[in-house]
CSV table of C-alpha atoms and ligand atoms in Angstrom, one decimal:
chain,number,residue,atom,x,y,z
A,1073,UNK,CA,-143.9,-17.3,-19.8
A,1074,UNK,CA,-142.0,-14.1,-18.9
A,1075,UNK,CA,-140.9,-13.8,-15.7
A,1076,UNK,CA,-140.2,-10.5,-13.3
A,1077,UNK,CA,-136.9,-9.7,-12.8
A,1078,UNK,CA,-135.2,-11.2,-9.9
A,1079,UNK,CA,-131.3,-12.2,-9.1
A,1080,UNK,CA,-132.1,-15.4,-7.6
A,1081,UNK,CA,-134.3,-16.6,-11.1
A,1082,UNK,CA,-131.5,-14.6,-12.9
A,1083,UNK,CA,-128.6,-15.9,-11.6
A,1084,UNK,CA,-128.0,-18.4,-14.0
A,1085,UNK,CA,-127.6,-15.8,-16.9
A,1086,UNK,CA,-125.6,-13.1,-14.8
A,1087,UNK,CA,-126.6,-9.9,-12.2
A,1088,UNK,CA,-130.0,-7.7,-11.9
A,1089,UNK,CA,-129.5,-4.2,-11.9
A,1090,UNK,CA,-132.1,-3.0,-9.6
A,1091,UNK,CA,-132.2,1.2,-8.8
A,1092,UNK,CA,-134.6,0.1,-5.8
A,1093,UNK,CA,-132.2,-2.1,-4.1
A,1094,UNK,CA,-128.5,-1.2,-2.8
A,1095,UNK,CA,-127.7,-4.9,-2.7
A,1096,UNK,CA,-123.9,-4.4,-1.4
A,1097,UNK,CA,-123.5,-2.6,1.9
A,1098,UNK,CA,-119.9,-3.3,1.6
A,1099,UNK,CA,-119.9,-1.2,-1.7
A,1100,UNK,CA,-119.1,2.7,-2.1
A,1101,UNK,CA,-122.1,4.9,-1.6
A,1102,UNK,CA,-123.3,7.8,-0.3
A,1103,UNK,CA,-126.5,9.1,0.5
A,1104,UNK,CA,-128.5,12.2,1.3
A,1105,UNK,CA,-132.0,14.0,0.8
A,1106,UNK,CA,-130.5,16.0,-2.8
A,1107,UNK,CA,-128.4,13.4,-3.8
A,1108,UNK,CA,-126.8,9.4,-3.5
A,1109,UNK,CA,-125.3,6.9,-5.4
A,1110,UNK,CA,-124.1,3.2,-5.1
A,1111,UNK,CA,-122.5,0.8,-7.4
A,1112,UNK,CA,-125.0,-1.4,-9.0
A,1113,UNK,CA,-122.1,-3.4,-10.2
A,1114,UNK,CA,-118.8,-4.1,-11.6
A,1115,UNK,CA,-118.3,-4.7,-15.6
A,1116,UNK,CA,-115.9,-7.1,-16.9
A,1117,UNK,CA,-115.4,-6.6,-20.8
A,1118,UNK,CA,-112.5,-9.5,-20.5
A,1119,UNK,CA,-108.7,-9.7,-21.0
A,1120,UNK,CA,-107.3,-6.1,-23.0
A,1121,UNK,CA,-111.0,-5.3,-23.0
A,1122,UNK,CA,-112.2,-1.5,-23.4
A,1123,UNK,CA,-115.6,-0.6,-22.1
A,1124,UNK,CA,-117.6,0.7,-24.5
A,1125,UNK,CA,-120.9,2.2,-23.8
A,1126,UNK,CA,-124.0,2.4,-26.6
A,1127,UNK,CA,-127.3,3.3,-27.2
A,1128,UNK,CA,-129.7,0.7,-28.3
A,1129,UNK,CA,-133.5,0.6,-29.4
A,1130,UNK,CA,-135.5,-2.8,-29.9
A,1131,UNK,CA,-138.5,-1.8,-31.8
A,1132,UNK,CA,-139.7,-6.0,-32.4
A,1133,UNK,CA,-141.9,-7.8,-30.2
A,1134,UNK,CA,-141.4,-11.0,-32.2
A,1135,UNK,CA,-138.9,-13.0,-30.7
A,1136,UNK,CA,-136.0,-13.6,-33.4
A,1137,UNK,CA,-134.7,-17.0,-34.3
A,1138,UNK,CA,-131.0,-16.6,-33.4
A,1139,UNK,CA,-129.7,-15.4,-29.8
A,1140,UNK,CA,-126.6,-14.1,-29.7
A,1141,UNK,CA,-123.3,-15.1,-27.2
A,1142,UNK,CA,-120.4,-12.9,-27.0
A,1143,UNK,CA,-117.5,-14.6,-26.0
A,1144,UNK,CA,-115.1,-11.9,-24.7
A,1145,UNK,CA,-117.1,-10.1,-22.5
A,1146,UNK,CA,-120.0,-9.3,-19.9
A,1147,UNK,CA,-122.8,-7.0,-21.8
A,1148,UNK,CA,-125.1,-5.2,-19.3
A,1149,UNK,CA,-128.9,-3.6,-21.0
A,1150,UNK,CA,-130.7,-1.0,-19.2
A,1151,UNK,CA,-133.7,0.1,-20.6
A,1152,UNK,CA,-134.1,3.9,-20.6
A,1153,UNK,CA,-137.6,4.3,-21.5
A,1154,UNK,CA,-139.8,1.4,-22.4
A,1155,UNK,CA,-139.3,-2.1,-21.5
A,1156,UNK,CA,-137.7,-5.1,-23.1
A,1157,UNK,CA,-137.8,-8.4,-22.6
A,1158,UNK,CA,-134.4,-10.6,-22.5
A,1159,UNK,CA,-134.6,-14.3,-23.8
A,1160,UNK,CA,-131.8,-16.0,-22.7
A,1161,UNK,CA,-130.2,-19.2,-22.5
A,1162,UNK,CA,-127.5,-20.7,-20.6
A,1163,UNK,CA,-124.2,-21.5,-23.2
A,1164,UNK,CA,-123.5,-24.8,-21.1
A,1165,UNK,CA,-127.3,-26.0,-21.4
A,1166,UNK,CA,-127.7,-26.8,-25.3
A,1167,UNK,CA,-130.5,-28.0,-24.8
A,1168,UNK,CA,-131.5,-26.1,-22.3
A,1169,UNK,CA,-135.2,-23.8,-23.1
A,1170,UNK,CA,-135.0,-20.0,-23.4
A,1171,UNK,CA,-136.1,-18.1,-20.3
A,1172,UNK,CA,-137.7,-14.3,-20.6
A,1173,UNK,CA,-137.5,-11.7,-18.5
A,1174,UNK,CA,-139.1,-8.3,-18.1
A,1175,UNK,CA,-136.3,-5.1,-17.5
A,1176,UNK,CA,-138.3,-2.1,-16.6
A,1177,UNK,CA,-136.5,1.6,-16.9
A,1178,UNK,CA,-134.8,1.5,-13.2
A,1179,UNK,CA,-133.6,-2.1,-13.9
A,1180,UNK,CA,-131.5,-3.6,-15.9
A,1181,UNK,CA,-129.0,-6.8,-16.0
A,1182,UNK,CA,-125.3,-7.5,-16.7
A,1183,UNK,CA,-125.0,-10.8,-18.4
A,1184,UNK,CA,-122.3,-13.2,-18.5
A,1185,UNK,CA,-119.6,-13.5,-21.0
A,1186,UNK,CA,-121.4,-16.4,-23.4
A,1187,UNK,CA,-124.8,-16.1,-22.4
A,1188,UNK,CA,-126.9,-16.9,-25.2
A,1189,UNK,CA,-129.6,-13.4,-25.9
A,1190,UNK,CA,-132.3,-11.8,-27.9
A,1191,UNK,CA,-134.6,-8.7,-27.2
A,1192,UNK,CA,-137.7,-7.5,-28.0
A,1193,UNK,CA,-139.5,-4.6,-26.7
A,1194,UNK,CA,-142.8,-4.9,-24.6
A,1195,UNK,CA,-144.8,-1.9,-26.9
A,1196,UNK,CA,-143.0,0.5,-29.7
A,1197,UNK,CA,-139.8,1.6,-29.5
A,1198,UNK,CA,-137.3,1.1,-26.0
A,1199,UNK,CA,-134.3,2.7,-25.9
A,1200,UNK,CA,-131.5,1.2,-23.9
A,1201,UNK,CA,-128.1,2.1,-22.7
A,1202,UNK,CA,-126.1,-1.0,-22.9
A,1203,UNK,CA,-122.3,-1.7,-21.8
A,1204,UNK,CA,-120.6,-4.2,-24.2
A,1205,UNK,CA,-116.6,-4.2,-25.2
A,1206,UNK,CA,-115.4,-1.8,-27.9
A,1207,UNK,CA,-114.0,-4.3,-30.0
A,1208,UNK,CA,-117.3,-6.7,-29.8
A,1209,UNK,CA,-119.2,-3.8,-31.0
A,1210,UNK,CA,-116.8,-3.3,-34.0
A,1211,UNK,CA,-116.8,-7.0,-35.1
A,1212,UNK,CA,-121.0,-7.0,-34.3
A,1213,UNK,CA,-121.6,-3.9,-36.7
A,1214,UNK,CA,-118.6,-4.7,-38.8
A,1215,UNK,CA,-120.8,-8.2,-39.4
A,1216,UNK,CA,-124.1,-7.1,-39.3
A,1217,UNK,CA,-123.6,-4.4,-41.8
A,1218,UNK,CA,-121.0,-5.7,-44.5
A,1219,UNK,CA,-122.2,-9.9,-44.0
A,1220,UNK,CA,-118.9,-11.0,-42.6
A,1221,UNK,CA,-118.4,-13.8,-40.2
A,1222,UNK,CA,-118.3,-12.4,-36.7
A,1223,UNK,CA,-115.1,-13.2,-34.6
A,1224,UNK,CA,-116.0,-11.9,-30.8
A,1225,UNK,CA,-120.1,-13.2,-31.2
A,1226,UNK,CA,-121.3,-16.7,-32.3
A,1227,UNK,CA,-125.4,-17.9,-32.9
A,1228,UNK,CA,-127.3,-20.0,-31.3
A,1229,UNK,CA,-131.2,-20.7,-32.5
A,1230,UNK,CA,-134.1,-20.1,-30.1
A,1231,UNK,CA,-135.3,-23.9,-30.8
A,1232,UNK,CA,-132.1,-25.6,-29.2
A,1233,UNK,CA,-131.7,-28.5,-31.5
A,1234,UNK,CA,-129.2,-26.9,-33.9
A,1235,UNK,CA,-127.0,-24.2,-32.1
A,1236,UNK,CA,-123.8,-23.2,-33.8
A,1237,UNK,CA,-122.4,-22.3,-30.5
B,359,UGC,N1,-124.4,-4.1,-29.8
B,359,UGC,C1,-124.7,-5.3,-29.4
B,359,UGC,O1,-123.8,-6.0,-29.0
B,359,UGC,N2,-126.0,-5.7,-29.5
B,359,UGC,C2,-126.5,-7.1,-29.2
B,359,UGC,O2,-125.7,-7.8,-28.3
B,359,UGC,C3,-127.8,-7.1,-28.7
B,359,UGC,O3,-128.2,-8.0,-27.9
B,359,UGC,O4,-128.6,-6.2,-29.1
């Protein structure tokens, strides 16, 4: 089941990003006719950690076996055209199941440090902007590319019985 984006169902995994909703009065903004902004959010990419901003693309629709749990730091995904949907679990739930959500372009989510992920796009190719920690992206492509051992992510498998988290 994939469910719409909402904080409350969310909440668990981290915050919604939602361009339709200044959810904060309290928080910097400005409006008017030509032109407003307000903070969606803050972004913590944890102790000594530099924000690091990328562009992704899920072109997959089959959910992959592993999710993915960063350990330093928040990662937010905002899809920029197409839509994704996030699988996530909860690191403190082993056994907990993997929920889905849809993220529409003018959403998006910052999850918590440790919260167990995958993607997969809804049709073809989505591109994202996503907001991760320089140093977790190093280790990730460092990994992914040359087969090392990741220090800053661990795996967990979609089918909970045998996480390595
Ligand atoms: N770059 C990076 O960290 N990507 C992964 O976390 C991912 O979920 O795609």
């Amino acid at each position: 089941m994939i469910h719409h984006l909402a904080a409350d169902a969310f909440a668990p995994y981290g915050k919604v990003l939602d361009s339709t909703l200044q959810v904060d009065d309290s928080a910097p903004a400005f409006h008017s006719v030509s032109s407003s902004f307000y903070r969606a959010a803050h972004f913590d990419p944890g102790d000594d950690g530099e924000v690091d901003i990328l562009w992704v693309t899920y072109d997959r629709t089959e959910i992959p076996e592993t999710l993915e749990s960063h350990l330093l730091t928040e990662q937010a995904l905002i899809p920029i055209s197409g839509s994704v949907v996030q699988h996530v679990r909860r690191p403190d739930h082993r056994d907990g199941a993997v929920e889905s959500f849809l993220i529409q372009p003018g959403q998006g989510i910052v999850m918590n440090r440790g919260c167990l992920h995958t993607t997969t796009s809804v049709s073809g190719k989505a591109l994202c902007l996503m907001v991760s920690r320089a140093s977790t992206t190093q280790d990730l492509a460092d990994s992914l590319s040359h087969g090392v051992e990741p220090t800053e992510t661990v795996y967990g498998r979609c089918s909970s019985s045998d996480d390595s988290t």
